[in-house]
XYZ file of C-alpha atoms in Angstrom:
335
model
C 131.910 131.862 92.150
C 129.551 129.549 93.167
C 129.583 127.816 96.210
C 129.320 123.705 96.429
C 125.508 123.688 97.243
C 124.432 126.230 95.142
C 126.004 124.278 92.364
C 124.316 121.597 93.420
C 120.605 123.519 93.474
C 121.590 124.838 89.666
C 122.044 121.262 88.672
C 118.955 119.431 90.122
C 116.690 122.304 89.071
C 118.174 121.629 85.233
C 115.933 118.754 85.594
C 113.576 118.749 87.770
C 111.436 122.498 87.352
C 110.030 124.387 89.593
C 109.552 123.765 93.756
C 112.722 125.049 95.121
C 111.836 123.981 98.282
C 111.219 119.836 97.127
C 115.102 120.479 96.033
C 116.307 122.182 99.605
C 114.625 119.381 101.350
C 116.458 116.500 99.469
C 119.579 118.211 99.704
C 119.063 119.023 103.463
C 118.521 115.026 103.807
C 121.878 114.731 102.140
C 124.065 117.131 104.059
C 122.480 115.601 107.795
C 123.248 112.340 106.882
C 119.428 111.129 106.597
C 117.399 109.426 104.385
C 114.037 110.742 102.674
C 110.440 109.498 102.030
C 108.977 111.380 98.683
C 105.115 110.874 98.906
C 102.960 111.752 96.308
C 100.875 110.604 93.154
C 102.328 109.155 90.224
C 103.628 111.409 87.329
C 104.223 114.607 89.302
C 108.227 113.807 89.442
C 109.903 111.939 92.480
C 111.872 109.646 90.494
C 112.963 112.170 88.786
C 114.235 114.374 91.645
C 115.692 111.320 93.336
C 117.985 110.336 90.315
C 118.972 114.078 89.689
C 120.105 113.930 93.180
C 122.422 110.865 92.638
C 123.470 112.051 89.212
C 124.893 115.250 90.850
C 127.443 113.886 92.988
C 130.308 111.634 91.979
C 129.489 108.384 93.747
C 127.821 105.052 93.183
C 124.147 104.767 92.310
C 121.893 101.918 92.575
C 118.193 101.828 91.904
C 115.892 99.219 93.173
C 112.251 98.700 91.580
C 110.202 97.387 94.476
C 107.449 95.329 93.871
C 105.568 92.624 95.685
C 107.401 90.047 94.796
C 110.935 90.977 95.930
C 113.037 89.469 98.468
C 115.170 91.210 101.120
C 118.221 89.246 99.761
C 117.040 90.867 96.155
C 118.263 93.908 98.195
C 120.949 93.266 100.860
C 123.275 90.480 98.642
C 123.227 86.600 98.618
C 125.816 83.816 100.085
C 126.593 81.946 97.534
C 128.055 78.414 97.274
C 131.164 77.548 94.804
C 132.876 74.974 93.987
C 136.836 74.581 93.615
C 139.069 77.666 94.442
C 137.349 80.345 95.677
C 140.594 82.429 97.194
C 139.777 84.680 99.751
C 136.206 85.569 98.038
C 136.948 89.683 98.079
C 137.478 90.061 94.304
C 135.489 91.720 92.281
C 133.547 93.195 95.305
C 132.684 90.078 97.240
C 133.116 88.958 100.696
C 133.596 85.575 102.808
C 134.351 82.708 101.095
C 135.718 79.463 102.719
C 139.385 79.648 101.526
C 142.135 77.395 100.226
C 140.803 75.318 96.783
C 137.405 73.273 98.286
C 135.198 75.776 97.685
C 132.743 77.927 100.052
C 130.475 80.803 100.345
C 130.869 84.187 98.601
C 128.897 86.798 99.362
C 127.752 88.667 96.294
C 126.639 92.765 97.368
C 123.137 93.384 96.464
C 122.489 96.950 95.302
C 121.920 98.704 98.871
C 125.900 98.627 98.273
C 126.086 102.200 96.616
C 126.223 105.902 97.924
C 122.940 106.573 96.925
C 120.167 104.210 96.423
C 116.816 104.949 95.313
C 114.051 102.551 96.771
C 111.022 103.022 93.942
C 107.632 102.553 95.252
C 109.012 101.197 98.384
C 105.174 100.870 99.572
C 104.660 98.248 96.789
C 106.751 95.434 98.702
C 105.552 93.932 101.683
C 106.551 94.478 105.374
C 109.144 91.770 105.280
C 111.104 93.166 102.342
C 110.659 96.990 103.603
C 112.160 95.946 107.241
C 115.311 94.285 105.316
C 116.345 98.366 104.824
C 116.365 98.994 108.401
C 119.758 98.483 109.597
C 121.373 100.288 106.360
C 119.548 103.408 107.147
C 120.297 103.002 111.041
C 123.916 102.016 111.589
C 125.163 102.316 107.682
C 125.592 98.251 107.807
C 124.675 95.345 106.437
C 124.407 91.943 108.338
C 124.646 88.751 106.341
C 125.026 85.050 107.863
C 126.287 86.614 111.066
C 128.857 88.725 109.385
C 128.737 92.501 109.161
C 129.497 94.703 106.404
C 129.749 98.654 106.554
C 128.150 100.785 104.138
C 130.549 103.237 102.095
C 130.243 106.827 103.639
C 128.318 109.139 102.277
C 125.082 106.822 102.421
C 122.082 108.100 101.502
C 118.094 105.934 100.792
C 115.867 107.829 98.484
C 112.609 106.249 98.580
C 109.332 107.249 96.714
C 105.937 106.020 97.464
C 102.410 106.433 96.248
C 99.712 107.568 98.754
C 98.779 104.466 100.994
C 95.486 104.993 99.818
C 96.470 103.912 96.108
C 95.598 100.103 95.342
C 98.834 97.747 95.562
C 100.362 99.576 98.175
C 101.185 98.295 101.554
C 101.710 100.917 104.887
C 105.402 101.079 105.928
C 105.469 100.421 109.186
C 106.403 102.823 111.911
C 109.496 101.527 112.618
C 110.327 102.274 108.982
C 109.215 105.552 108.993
C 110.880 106.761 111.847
C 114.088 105.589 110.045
C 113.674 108.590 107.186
C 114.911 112.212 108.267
C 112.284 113.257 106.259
C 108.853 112.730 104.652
C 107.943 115.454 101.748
C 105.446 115.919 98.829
C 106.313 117.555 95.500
C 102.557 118.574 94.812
C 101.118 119.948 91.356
C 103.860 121.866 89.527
C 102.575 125.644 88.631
C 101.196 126.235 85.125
C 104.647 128.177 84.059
C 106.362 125.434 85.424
C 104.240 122.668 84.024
C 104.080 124.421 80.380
C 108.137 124.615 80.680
C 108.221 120.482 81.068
C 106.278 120.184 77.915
C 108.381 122.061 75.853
C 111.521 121.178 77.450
C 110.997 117.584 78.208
C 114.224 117.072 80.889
C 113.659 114.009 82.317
C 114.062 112.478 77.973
C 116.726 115.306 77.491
C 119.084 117.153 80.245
C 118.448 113.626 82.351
C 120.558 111.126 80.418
C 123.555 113.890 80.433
C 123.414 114.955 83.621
C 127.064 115.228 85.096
C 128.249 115.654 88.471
C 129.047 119.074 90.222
C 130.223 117.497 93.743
C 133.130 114.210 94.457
C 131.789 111.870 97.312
C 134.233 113.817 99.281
C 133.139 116.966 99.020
C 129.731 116.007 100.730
C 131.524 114.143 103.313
C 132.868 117.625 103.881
C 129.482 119.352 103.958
C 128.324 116.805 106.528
C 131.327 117.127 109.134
C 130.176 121.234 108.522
C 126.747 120.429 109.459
C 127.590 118.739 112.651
C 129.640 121.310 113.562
C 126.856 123.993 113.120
C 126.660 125.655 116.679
C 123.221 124.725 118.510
C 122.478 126.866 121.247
C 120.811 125.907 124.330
C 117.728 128.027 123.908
C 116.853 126.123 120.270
C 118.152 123.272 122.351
C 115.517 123.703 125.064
C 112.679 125.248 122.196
C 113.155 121.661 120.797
C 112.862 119.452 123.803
C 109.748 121.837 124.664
C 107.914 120.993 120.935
C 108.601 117.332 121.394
C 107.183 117.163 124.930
C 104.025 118.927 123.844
C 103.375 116.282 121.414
C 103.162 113.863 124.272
C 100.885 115.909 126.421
C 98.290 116.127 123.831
C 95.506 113.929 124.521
C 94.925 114.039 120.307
C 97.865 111.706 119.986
C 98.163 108.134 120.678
C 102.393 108.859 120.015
C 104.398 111.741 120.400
C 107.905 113.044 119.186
C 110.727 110.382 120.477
C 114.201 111.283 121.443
C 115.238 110.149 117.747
C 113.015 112.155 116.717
C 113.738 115.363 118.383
C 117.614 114.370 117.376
C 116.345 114.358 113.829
C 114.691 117.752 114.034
C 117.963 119.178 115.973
C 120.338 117.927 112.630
C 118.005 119.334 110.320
C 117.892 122.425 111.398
C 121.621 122.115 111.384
C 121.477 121.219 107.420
C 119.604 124.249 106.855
C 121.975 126.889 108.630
C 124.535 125.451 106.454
C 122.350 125.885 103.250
C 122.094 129.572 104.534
C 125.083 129.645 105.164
C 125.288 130.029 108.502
C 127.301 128.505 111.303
C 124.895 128.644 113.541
C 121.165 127.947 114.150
C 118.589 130.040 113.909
C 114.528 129.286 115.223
C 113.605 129.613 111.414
C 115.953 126.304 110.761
C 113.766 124.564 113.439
C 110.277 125.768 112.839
C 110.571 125.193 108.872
C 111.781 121.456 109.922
C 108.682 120.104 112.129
C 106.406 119.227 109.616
C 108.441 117.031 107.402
C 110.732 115.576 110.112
C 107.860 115.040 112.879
C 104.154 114.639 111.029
C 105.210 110.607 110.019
C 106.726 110.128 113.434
C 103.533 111.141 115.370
C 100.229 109.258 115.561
C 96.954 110.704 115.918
C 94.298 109.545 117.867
C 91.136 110.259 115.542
C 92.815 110.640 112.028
C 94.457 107.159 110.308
C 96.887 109.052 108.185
C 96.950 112.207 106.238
C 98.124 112.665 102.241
C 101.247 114.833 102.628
C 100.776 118.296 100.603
C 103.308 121.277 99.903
C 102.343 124.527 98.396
C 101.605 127.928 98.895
C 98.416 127.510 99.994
C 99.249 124.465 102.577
C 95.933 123.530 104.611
C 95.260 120.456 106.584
C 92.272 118.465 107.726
C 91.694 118.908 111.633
C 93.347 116.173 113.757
C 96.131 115.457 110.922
C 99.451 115.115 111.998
C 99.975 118.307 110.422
C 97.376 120.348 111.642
C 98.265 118.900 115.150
C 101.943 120.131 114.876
C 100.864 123.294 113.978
C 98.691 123.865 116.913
C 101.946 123.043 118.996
C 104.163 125.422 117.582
C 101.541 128.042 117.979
C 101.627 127.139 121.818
C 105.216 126.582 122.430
C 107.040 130.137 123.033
C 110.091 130.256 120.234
C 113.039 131.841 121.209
C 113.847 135.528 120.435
């Protein structure tokens, strides 16, 4: 019988075809307790990957259009005055309210309220509107009029963006970025792949029925497993070394932060447990640094580089990528 995350692979790949890996990445995201950045151009299927993600699991979805236009209360919730009895303002969702019969503030949820919540285009709404996100994705809470709301566990941000380089789009800051686990691309799907979407047409077909293989719960379970994944002080110290050769290198204005090395430690974690392993292995670390660490680093000579995935990976000289590359050729792994 299947086990919970292979049940989970079978049903996002019902959908979205072809690039396993795209699929182990969003589902490593989900079992760390992180939040992931889907870059690439339009029409090659993030959205699609993102809802077949939520639609998996048993738990509240929202989905948020971004554009330039919206406001961070748009995403976070709204006070809102009435008049006349208001009660204790928690039905129906709500919080606050001013009590007794004279009316008062009620705080209506926006739709960062859910278990999963995909952010579309998030690069498409300015800075102001982007930064609203930050606290959900750091501390799982929402602060409104002083008041402080938790997020319901598990909480996960999908977000999908077109390359900066696209008109309409706005950089996320790096604050922002730091805030996602992970950055991938989907790329070009192959030609079977490809000719399989044109006759099969999920996203108009297996989409709309899509039913869930896991409850909430169950991933709440498959996160306490991956924090329990055992760590040991070699990958420990291989990790610490990777990071502090990113700030030696005189090709990078930033290196790898603490949070950032923390980031790469849990997802190697994740992907024991999608071996199904207790216990980490330098593999789980090494097939980690490019997505976790290229969007935290900044290079000197290079502004940014369009994140590719593929067989045939190959990256300009000076890119993040490249750079990272370079370091784990001269940082001695672990036997």
């Amino acid at each position: 019988m299947a086990g919970p995350i292979e049940l989970l692979r079978e049903n996002i790949s019902r959908v979205f075809l072809g690039n396993a890996r795209a699929i182990d990445q969003v589902i490593c995201c989900l079992l760390a307790k992180g939040h992931v950045l889907i870059e690439d151009v339009p029409g090659v299927g993030k959205t699609v990957l993102a809802t077949a993600l939520a639609r998996s699991v048993d738990c509240s979805f929202s989905r948020v259009q971004l554009t330039p236009d919206l406001l961070p209360s748009d995403i976070l919730g709204v006070s809102i005055y009435s008049r006349g009895e208001v009660g204790n303002g928690k039905a129906n969702g709500e919080a606050g309210g001013g009590g007794g019969g004279g009316g008062g503030f009620t705080f209506k949820k926006g739709p960062i309220f859910a278990n999963v919540v995909l952010a579309d285009e998030i690069n498409r709404t300015p800075p102001r509107t982007q930064t609203a996100l930050l606290e959900a994705m750091s501390e799982a809470t929402v602060t409104i009029d002083g008041r402080t709301y938790p997020l319901e566990q598990p909480f996960m941000l999908i977000a999908t963006q077109n390359p900066f380089d696209f008109e309409g789009t706005y950089l996320l800051p790096e604050n922002q970025l730091d805030r996602f686990l992970m950055r991938i691309g989907l790329g070009y799907p192959s030609a079977a792949d490809e000719s399989r979407v044109l006759a099969e047409r999920p996203a108009d077909t297996e989409l709309r029925d899509l039913k869930p293989v896991l409850h909430r719960d169950d991933v709440v379970l498959l996160q306490k497993q991956v924090d329990a994944v055992r760590v040991e002080k070699a990958l420990i110290d291989y990790i610490v070394g990777v990071a502090n050769a990113t700030r030696k290198r005189e090709d990078l204005q930033v290196g790898l932060s603490p949070r950032g090395a923390l980031a790469l430690a849990q997802a190697a974690r994740a992907t024991a447990v999608l071996a199904d392993r207790d216990y980490c292995i330098p593999e789980d670390v090494t097939a980690n640094v490019l997505p976790v660490c290229a969007h935290r680093i900044i290079a000197k000579a290079y502004s940014s580089a369009r994140v590719r995935h593929g067989e045939d990976d190959s990256y300009p000289p000076g890119s993040p990528q490249a750079i990272l590359l370079d370091v784990l050729e001269t940082v001695e792994s672990p036997a």
